[in-house]
Amino acid sequence: MDANKIKSADILDILFDGRNKEYGAYDLRKTYNKRIRYSIIGMITLCALLFVGSIIANNAPKEKKAEVVVDMELAKVDEAKKPEPPPPPPPPKQEPPKVEMAKFTPPKIVKDEEVKPEEEIKEVEKLEDTKIGTINQEGAKDEGIVAPPPEKGTGVVEAPKVEEDYDKVFTVVQIPASFPGGASAWIKYLERNLNRDVPNDNGAPPGKYTVIVSFIVSKTGAISDVVAENDPGYGTKAEAIRAIQKGPAWTPAVQNGRNVIYRHKQSITFQVSED
């Protein structure tokens, strides 16, 4: 480089004098300040946009959100044993028939006036049909037939068993009907199939709206007769019935080892909040 140009030359020109400036290093160092300046301006612009966007999002009107709360109710099993009826009283004790008996009096020589009537020796002719014993007793003549001994009862008479009607609709059973997979699978099914926005779409104010639904689970697990016992409004009753009618078959209830018809009761709560 000429000595006259050194005073006015840039440090990069002096550094790269006589070298290949097209290689790339020269251009990178030459434009370094410009690129730094553009990067700082771009970062400031991006931060400003994010800041303004957050302010706009916080000031925007909030929409109402609806949630579905499923209240699981388990049927209460009446495990308390019913008091058994008292056994009937034992039959009256039958005493064997009395047989005429004459007291045996050993012979003893005494005066006639000292003989007591009960100690008087009976004549042999009068004792043919009479048993000899230790007392005098009136009764039937002894005909040589021994009366059977009275039967001894146990004193316990079993009450007749009442056959249960297994074709009726049960509300209390030993094993209630259940959704396939258990309670957790039932909750997941309702969360996926219930339209939780129904009360919000129908203008329901914030709050909870509980629908009590009952339905029949047959001996094969089929669902039928789905009815709502109340109606909180805003379309919640129809939506709860629709979701249950759409569901699969259940595991039937069991009573005494048999599948029975069971009416299950379920409460479903729609919750509308401001957040």
Coordinates of C-alpha atoms in Angstrom, one line a residue:
M1 CA 0.0 0.0 0.0
D2 CA 1.3 3.5 -0.8
A3 CA 2.5 5.6 2.0
N4 CA 0.1 8.4 1.1
K5 CA -2.9 6.1 1.5
I6 CA -2.0 4.7 4.9
K7 CA -3.1 7.8 6.8
S8 CA -6.6 7.6 5.3
A9 CA -6.9 3.8 5.1
D10 CA -9.0 1.7 7.5
I11 CA -7.4 -0.7 9.9
L12 CA -8.9 -3.6 8.0
D13 CA -7.5 -2.3 4.7
I14 CA -4.0 -2.2 6.3
L15 CA -4.5 -5.6 7.8
F16 CA -5.7 -7.2 4.7
D17 CA -3.3 -5.4 2.3
G18 CA -2.0 -7.8 -0.3
R19 CA -4.4 -10.6 0.9
N20 CA -7.5 -12.1 -0.7
K21 CA -10.3 -9.9 0.4
E22 CA -12.9 -12.1 -1.4
Y23 CA -12.2 -15.0 1.0
G24 CA -14.8 -13.9 3.4
A25 CA -13.0 -12.8 6.6
Y26 CA -12.5 -9.3 5.3
D27 CA -16.3 -9.0 4.6
L28 CA -17.3 -10.4 7.9
R29 CA -15.1 -7.9 9.8
K30 CA -16.1 -5.1 7.6
T31 CA -19.8 -5.6 8.2
Y32 CA -19.5 -6.6 11.9
N33 CA -20.8 -3.2 13.3
K34 CA -23.7 -3.1 10.9
R35 CA -24.8 -6.6 11.9
I36 CA -24.6 -5.9 15.6
R37 CA -26.7 -2.8 15.1
Y38 CA -29.4 -4.7 13.2
S39 CA -29.5 -7.5 15.8
I40 CA -30.0 -5.1 18.7
I41 CA -32.7 -3.2 16.8
G42 CA -34.5 -6.5 15.9
M43 CA -34.3 -7.8 19.6
I44 CA -35.8 -4.5 20.9
T45 CA -38.6 -4.7 18.3
L46 CA -39.4 -8.3 19.2
C47 CA -39.5 -7.5 22.9
A48 CA -41.8 -4.6 22.3
L49 CA -44.2 -6.7 20.2
L50 CA -44.3 -9.4 23.0
F51 CA -45.0 -6.7 25.6
V52 CA -47.8 -5.1 23.7
G53 CA -49.3 -8.5 22.9
S54 CA -49.4 -9.5 26.6
I55 CA -51.1 -6.2 27.5
I56 CA -53.8 -6.8 24.8
A57 CA -54.3 -10.4 25.9
N58 CA -54.8 -9.4 29.5
N59 CA -57.3 -6.7 28.7
A60 CA -59.3 -8.9 26.3
P61 CA -62.8 -10.0 27.7
K62 CA -62.6 -13.5 29.3
E63 CA -64.9 -16.3 28.0
K64 CA -66.9 -18.5 30.4
K65 CA -65.6 -22.0 30.6
A66 CA -67.8 -25.0 31.6
E67 CA -66.6 -28.1 33.4
V68 CA -68.2 -31.4 34.0
V69 CA -68.0 -32.9 37.5
V70 CA -69.1 -36.6 37.8
D71 CA -70.3 -37.6 41.2
M72 CA -70.0 -41.4 41.7
E73 CA -72.7 -42.9 43.9
L74 CA -72.3 -46.5 45.1
A75 CA -75.4 -48.4 45.9
K76 CA -75.6 -49.2 49.6
V77 CA -75.6 -52.9 50.3
D78 CA -77.8 -53.7 53.3
E79 CA -75.5 -56.2 55.0
A80 CA -77.4 -56.1 58.3
K81 CA -79.0 -59.4 59.0
K82 CA -82.7 -59.3 59.5
P83 CA -83.8 -60.7 62.8
E84 CA -84.9 -64.2 62.5
P85 CA -88.5 -64.9 63.6
P86 CA -88.7 -66.6 67.0
P87 CA -89.1 -70.4 66.8
P88 CA -92.6 -71.7 67.6
P89 CA -93.1 -73.0 71.1
P90 CA -92.4 -76.7 71.6
P91 CA -95.4 -79.0 71.6
P92 CA -96.9 -79.7 75.0
K93 CA -95.3 -82.6 76.8
Q94 CA -97.5 -85.7 76.7
E95 CA -97.4 -87.7 79.8
P96 CA -97.9 -91.5 79.5
P97 CA -101.4 -92.7 80.5
K98 CA -101.7 -93.6 84.2
V99 CA -102.1 -97.2 85.0
E100 CA -104.0 -98.4 88.0
M101 CA -101.5 -99.3 90.6
A102 CA -101.8 -100.8 94.1
K103 CA -99.3 -100.2 96.8
F104 CA -97.3 -103.3 97.9
T105 CA -97.7 -103.8 101.7
P106 CA -95.4 -106.3 103.3
P107 CA -97.3 -108.6 105.7
K108 CA -97.3 -107.5 109.3
I109 CA -99.3 -108.8 112.1
V110 CA -101.1 -106.0 114.0
K111 CA -104.5 -105.3 115.4
D112 CA -107.3 -104.6 113.0
E113 CA -107.8 -101.1 114.4
E114 CA -104.2 -100.2 113.8
V115 CA -104.3 -101.0 110.1
K116 CA -104.4 -97.8 107.9
P117 CA -106.6 -97.8 104.8
E118 CA -103.7 -97.3 102.4
E119 CA -101.7 -100.1 104.0
E120 CA -104.6 -102.6 103.8
I121 CA -103.6 -105.6 101.8
K122 CA -105.7 -105.9 98.6
E123 CA -107.5 -109.2 97.7
V124 CA -105.7 -111.2 95.0
E125 CA -108.8 -111.1 92.8
K126 CA -108.8 -107.3 92.7
L127 CA -105.1 -107.2 91.7
E128 CA -105.4 -109.2 88.4
D129 CA -105.6 -106.0 86.3
T130 CA -103.6 -103.8 88.6
K131 CA -99.9 -103.2 88.8
I132 CA -98.0 -103.5 92.0
G133 CA -96.1 -100.4 93.0
T134 CA -95.0 -98.2 95.9
I135 CA -98.2 -96.1 95.9
N136 CA -101.9 -96.5 95.3
Q137 CA -102.9 -94.9 92.0
E138 CA -106.1 -94.8 90.0
G139 CA -106.0 -95.2 86.3
A140 CA -106.6 -97.5 83.3
K141 CA -106.6 -101.2 83.8
D142 CA -103.3 -103.0 83.1
E143 CA -103.9 -104.9 79.8
G144 CA -100.2 -105.9 79.3
I145 CA -99.6 -103.1 76.8
V146 CA -96.7 -100.8 77.5
A147 CA -97.3 -97.2 76.6
P148 CA -94.7 -95.8 74.3
P149 CA -92.3 -93.3 75.8
P150 CA -93.1 -89.6 74.9
E151 CA -91.1 -88.3 72.0
K152 CA -88.5 -85.8 72.8
G153 CA -88.5 -82.9 70.4
T154 CA -85.6 -80.6 69.6
G155 CA -87.6 -77.6 70.4
V156 CA -86.5 -75.9 67.2
V157 CA -88.8 -75.7 64.2
E158 CA -87.3 -74.3 61.0
A159 CA -89.4 -71.6 59.3
P160 CA -90.2 -72.2 55.7
K161 CA -87.8 -70.6 53.3
V162 CA -89.1 -67.8 51.2
E163 CA -88.0 -68.0 47.5
E164 CA -86.8 -64.6 46.2
D165 CA -88.2 -63.2 43.0
Y166 CA -85.1 -62.8 40.7
D167 CA -87.2 -61.2 37.9
K168 CA -88.0 -58.0 39.8
V169 CA -86.0 -54.8 39.6
F170 CA -83.5 -54.6 42.4
T171 CA -82.3 -51.3 43.9
V172 CA -80.1 -52.9 46.6
V173 CA -77.9 -56.0 45.7
Q174 CA -74.8 -57.8 46.9
I175 CA -72.8 -56.7 43.9
P176 CA -74.1 -53.6 42.0
A177 CA -73.8 -53.2 38.3
S178 CA -70.7 -51.5 37.0
F179 CA -69.3 -49.9 33.9
P180 CA -66.7 -52.0 32.0
G181 CA -63.3 -51.1 33.4
G182 CA -64.6 -49.8 36.7
A183 CA -65.3 -46.3 38.1
S184 CA -62.3 -44.7 36.5
A185 CA -63.3 -45.9 33.0
W186 CA -66.9 -44.6 33.6
I187 CA -65.5 -41.1 34.5
K188 CA -63.3 -41.1 31.4
Y189 CA -66.3 -42.1 29.3
L190 CA -68.5 -39.3 30.6
E191 CA -65.6 -36.7 30.2
R192 CA -65.2 -37.7 26.5
N193 CA -68.8 -38.0 25.5
L194 CA -70.5 -35.3 27.5
N195 CA -70.7 -31.9 25.9
R196 CA -69.6 -29.8 28.8
D197 CA -70.3 -26.5 27.0
V198 CA -74.1 -27.2 26.8
P199 CA -75.0 -24.9 29.8
N200 CA -72.6 -22.2 28.7
D201 CA -73.9 -22.3 25.2
N202 CA -77.5 -21.9 26.5
G203 CA -76.6 -18.9 28.6
A204 CA -76.3 -20.5 32.0
P205 CA -74.8 -18.2 34.7
P206 CA -71.7 -19.4 36.6
G207 CA -72.6 -22.2 39.0
K208 CA -73.1 -25.9 39.3
Y209 CA -76.0 -27.8 37.6
T210 CA -76.5 -31.4 38.9
V211 CA -78.7 -33.9 37.0
I212 CA -79.7 -37.1 38.8
V213 CA -80.2 -39.9 36.2
S214 CA -81.4 -43.4 36.8
F215 CA -81.4 -46.3 34.4
I216 CA -82.0 -50.1 34.2
V217 CA -79.2 -52.5 33.8
S218 CA -80.7 -55.9 32.6
K219 CA -79.4 -59.4 33.4
T220 CA -77.3 -59.2 30.2
G221 CA -76.0 -55.7 31.0
A222 CA -78.1 -53.8 28.4
I223 CA -79.0 -50.2 29.3
S224 CA -82.7 -49.1 29.1
D225 CA -85.3 -46.8 30.7
V226 CA -82.9 -43.8 31.2
V227 CA -84.8 -41.1 33.0
A228 CA -83.8 -37.9 34.8
E229 CA -85.2 -37.3 38.3
N230 CA -84.7 -33.6 38.1
D231 CA -83.9 -30.9 35.5
P232 CA -81.6 -28.0 36.3
G233 CA -82.2 -26.5 32.9
Y234 CA -80.0 -25.1 30.2
G235 CA -80.0 -28.4 28.3
T236 CA -78.2 -30.4 31.0
K237 CA -81.0 -33.0 31.4
A238 CA -81.1 -33.9 27.7
E239 CA -77.3 -34.0 27.5
A240 CA -76.9 -36.3 30.5
I241 CA -79.6 -38.7 29.1
R242 CA -78.0 -38.7 25.7
A243 CA -74.5 -39.6 27.0
I244 CA -75.7 -42.5 29.0
Q245 CA -78.0 -43.9 26.3
K246 CA -75.0 -43.8 23.9
G247 CA -72.8 -45.9 26.2
P248 CA -71.9 -49.6 26.0
A249 CA -73.4 -52.4 27.9
W250 CA -72.6 -52.7 31.6
T251 CA -71.6 -55.6 33.8
P252 CA -74.9 -56.9 35.4
A253 CA -75.6 -56.8 39.1
V254 CA -75.5 -60.1 41.1
Q255 CA -77.7 -61.2 44.0
N256 CA -77.2 -64.6 45.6
G257 CA -74.9 -65.7 42.7
R258 CA -77.5 -64.8 40.0
N259 CA -77.5 -61.9 37.5
V260 CA -80.5 -59.7 38.3
I261 CA -82.2 -56.6 36.9
Y262 CA -80.8 -53.5 38.6
R263 CA -81.7 -49.8 38.6
H264 CA -78.6 -47.7 38.9
K265 CA -78.6 -44.0 40.0
Q266 CA -76.0 -41.6 38.8
S267 CA -75.5 -37.8 39.4
I268 CA -73.7 -35.7 36.8
T269 CA -72.7 -32.1 37.6
F270 CA -72.1 -29.4 35.0
Q271 CA -70.0 -26.6 36.3
V272 CA -69.8 -23.1 34.7
S273 CA -67.1 -20.8 35.9
E274 CA -66.0 -17.3 34.8
D275 CA -62.3 -18.3 34.3

